[in-house]
GROMACS .gro file of C-alpha atoms in nm:
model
  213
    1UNK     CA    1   0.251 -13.883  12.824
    2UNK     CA    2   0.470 -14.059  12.609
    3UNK     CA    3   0.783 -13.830  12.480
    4UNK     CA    4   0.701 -13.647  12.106
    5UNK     CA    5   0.856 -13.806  11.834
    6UNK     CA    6   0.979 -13.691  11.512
    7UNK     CA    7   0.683 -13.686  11.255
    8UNK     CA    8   0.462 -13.685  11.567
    9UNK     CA    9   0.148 -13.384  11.528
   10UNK     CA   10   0.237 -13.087  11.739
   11UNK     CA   11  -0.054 -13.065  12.063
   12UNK     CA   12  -0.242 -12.826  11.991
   13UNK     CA   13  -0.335 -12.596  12.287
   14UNK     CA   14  -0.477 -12.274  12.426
   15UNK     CA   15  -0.273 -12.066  12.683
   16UNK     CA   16  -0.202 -11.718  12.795
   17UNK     CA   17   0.095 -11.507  12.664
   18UNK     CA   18   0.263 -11.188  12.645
   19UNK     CA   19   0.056 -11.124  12.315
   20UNK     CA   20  -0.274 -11.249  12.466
   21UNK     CA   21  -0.437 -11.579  12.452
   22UNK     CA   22  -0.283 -11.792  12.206
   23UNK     CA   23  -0.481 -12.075  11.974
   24UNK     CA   24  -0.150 -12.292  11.882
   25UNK     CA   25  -0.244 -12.425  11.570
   26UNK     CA   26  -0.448 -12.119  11.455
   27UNK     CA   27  -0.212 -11.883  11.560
   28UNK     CA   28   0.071 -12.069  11.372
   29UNK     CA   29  -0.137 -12.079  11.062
   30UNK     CA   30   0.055 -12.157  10.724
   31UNK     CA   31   0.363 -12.098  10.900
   32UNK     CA   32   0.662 -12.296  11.083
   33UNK     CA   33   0.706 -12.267  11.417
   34UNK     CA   34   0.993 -12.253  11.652
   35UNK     CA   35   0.872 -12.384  11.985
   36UNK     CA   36   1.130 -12.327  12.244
   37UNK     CA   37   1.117 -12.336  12.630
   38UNK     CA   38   1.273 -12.198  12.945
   39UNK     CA   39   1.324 -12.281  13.260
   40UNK     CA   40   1.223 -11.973  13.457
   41UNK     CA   41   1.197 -11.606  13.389
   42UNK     CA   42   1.517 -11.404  13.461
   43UNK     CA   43   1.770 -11.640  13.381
   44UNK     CA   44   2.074 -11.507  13.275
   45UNK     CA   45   2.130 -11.802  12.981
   46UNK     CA   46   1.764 -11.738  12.831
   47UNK     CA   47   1.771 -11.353  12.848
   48UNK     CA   48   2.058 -11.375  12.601
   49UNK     CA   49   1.886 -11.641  12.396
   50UNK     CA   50   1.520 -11.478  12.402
   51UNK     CA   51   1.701 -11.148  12.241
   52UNK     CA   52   1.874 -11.339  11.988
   53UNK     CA   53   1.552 -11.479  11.879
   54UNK     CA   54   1.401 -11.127  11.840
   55UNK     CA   55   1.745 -10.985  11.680
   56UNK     CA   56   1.670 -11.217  11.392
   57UNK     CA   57   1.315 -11.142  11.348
   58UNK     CA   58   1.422 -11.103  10.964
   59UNK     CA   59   1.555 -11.396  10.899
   60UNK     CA   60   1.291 -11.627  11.075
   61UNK     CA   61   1.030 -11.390  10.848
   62UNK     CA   62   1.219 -11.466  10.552
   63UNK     CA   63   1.171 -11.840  10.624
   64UNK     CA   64   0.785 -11.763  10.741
   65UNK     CA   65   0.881 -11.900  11.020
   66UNK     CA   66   0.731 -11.816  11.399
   67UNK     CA   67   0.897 -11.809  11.723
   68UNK     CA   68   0.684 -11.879  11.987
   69UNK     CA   69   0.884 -11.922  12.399
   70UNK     CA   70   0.773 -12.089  12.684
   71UNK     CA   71   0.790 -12.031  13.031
   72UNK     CA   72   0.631 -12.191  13.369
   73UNK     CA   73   0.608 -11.862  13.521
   74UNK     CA   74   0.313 -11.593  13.522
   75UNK     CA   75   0.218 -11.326  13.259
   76UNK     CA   76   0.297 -11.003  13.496
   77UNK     CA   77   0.679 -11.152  13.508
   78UNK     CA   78   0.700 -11.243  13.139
   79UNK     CA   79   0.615 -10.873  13.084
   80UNK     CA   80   0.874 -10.781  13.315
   81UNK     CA   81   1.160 -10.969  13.209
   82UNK     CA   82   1.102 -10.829  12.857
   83UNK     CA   83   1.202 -10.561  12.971
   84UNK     CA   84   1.500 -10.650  13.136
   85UNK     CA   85   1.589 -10.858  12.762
   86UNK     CA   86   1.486 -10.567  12.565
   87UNK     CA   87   1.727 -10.323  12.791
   88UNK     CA   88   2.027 -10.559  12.854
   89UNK     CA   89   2.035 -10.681  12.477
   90UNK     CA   90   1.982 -10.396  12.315
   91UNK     CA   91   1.656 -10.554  12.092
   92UNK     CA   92   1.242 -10.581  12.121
   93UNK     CA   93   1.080 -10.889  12.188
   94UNK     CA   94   0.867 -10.926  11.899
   95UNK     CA   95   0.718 -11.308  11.987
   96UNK     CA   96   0.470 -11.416  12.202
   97UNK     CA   97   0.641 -11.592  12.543
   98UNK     CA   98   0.334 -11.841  12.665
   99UNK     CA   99   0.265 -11.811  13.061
  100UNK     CA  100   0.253 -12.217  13.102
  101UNK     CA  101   0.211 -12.170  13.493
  102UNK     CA  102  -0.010 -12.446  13.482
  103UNK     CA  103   0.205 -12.640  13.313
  104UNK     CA  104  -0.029 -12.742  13.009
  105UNK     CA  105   0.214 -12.694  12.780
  106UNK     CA  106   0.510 -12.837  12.929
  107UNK     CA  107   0.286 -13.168  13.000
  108UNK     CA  108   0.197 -13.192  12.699
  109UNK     CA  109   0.589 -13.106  12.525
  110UNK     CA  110   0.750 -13.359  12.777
  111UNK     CA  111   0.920 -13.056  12.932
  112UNK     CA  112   0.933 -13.142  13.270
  113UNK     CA  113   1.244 -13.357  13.344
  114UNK     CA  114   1.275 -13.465  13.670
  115UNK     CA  115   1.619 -13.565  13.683
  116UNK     CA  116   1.702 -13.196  13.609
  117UNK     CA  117   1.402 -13.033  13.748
  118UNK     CA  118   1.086 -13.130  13.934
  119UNK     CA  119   0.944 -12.796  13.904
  120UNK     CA  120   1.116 -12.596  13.531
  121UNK     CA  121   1.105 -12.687  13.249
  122UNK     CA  122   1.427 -12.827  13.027
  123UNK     CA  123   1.510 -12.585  12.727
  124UNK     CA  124   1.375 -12.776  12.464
  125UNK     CA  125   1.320 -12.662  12.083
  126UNK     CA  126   1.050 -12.820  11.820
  127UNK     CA  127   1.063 -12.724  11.497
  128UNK     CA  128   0.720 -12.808  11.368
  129UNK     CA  129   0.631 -12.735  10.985
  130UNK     CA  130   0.295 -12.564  10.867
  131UNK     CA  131   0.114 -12.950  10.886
  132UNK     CA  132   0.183 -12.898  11.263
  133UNK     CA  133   0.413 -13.204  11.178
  134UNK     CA  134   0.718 -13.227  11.407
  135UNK     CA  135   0.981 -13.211  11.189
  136UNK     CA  136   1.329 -13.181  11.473
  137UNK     CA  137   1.378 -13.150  11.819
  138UNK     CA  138   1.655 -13.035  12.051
  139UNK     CA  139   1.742 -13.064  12.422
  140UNK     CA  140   1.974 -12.880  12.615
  141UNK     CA  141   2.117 -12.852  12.968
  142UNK     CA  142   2.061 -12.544  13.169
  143UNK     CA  143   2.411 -12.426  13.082
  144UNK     CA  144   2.435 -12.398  12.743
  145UNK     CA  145   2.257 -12.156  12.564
  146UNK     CA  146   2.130 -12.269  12.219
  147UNK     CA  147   2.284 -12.220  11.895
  148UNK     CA  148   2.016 -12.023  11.703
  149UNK     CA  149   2.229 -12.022  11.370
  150UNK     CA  150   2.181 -12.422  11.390
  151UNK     CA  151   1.816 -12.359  11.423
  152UNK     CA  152   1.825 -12.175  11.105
  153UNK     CA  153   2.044 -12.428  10.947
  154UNK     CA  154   1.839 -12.701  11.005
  155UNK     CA  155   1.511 -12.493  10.867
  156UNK     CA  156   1.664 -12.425  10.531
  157UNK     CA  157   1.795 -12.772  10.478
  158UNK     CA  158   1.396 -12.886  10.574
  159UNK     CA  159   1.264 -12.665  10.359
  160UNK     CA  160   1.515 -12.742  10.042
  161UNK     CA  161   1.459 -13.062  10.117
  162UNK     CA  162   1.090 -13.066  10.126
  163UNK     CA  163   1.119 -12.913   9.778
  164UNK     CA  164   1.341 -13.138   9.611
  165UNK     CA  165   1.511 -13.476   9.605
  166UNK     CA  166   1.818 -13.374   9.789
  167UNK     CA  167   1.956 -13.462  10.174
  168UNK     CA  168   2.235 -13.169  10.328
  169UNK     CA  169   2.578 -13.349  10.410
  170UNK     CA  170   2.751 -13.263  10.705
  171UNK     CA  171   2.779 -12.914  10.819
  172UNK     CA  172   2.595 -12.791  10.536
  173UNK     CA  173   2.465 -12.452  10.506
  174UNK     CA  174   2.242 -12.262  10.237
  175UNK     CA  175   2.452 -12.247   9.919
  176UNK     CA  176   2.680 -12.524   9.942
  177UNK     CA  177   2.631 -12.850   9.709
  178UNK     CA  178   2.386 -13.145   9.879
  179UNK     CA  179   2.321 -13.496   9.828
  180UNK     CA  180   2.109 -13.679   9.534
  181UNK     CA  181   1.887 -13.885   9.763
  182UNK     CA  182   1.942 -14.268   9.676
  183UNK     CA  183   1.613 -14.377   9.609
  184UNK     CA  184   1.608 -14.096   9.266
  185UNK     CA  185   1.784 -14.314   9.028
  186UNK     CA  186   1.584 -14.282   8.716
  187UNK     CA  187   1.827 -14.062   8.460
  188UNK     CA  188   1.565 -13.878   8.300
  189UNK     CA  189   1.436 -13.702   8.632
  190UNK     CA  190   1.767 -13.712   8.782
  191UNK     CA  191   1.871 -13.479   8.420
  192UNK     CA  192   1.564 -13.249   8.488
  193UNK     CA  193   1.609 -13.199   8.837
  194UNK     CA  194   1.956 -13.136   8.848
  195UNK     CA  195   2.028 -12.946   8.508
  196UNK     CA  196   2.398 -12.861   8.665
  197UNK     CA  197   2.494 -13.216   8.696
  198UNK     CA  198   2.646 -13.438   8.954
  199UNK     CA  199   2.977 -13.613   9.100
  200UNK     CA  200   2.895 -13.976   9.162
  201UNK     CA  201   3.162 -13.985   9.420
  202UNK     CA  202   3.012 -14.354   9.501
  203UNK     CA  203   2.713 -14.431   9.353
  204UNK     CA  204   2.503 -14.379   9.650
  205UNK     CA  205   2.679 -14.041   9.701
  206UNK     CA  206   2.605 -13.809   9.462
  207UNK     CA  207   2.666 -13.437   9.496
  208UNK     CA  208   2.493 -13.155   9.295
  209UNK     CA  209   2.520 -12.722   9.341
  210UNK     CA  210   2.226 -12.652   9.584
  211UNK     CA  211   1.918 -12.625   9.351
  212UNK     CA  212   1.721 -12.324   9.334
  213UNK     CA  213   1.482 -12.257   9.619
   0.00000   0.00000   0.00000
């Protein structure tokens, strides 16, 4: 199939995991999701990235967001490398890691690359909102483990700027001033919305304190 695109609907699917069989789009509910793959079990890179994930159980719940992993390998080895990721970084896996042996979910994600790998998937991310709307999505080589403080990043700034008329400038992060988007120009909402006021630093850049989430 074609590759996903951004604003594309999330597949829906069913598949086995470590917390049963899972019913994508009913299990994510009202929630955003994290979809993020792997390409095997016991990998050293994705051990260290699968208990990150479940180190910062907290702050995906305070976003209500879900983390949901994917691997091409069997049920009976997810269970087992939990505990190896449980024991060697010192957390609890606390998400469900889909068994995509068959591959349904990789086909349908565009995992499989196969000038990387004819058989694993790449370590992809989707960041899909509760619409099942795709809102971002990341690739990365085998070799570099993902930056999960980015993934965070880049929730807040979708969810602030769901909420409001505002864009996040470059290397933003929750707190610091953002961006008037250009198409707000009418003075009366701009007053309302932004009771703090703004530096027209150009008048198609505008910058305001963060409003209030």
């Amino acid at each position: 199939m074609s590759t996903l695109r951004l604003g594309d609907t999330a597949p829906d699917f069913t598949q086995e995991s470590t917390a049963g069989t899972i019913r994508f789009h009913q299990w994510a509910g009202d929630s955003w999701v994290v979809l993020f793959s792997h390409p095997a079990d016991f990998t050293p890179v994705c051990t260290t990235e699968l208990g990150k994930t479940a180190a910062l159980a907290t702050e995906f719940a305070r976003r209500k967001t879900r983390p949901i992993a994917v691997s091409v390998d069997p049920v009976d080895a997810h269970q087992r490398w939990v505990q190896d990721i449980n024991d060697t970084q010192n957390t609890t896996v606390n998400f469900p890691i889909l068994a995509d042996a068959d591959r349904k979910v990789a086909d349908l994600y565009d995992m499989i690359h196969p000038n990387a790998s004819t058989t694993a998937t790449v370590r992809s991310v989707f960041i899909i909102d509760p619409q099942k709307i795709i809102r971002t999505t990341f690739t990365y080589p085998a070799s570099t483990g993902r930056n999960f403080d980015e993934i965070l990043r880049v929730i807040d700034s979708l969810q602030l700027t769901d909420r409001h008329k505002v864009a996040t400038p470059v290397n933003w992060k929750d707190g610091d001033d953002v961006i008037i988007v250009p198409s707000l120009q009418d003075p009366a909402e701009i007053a309302r919305r932004f009771p703090k006021g703004f530096k027209a630093v150009r008048p198609y850049l505008r910058i305001t304190p963060q409003p209030d989430k």
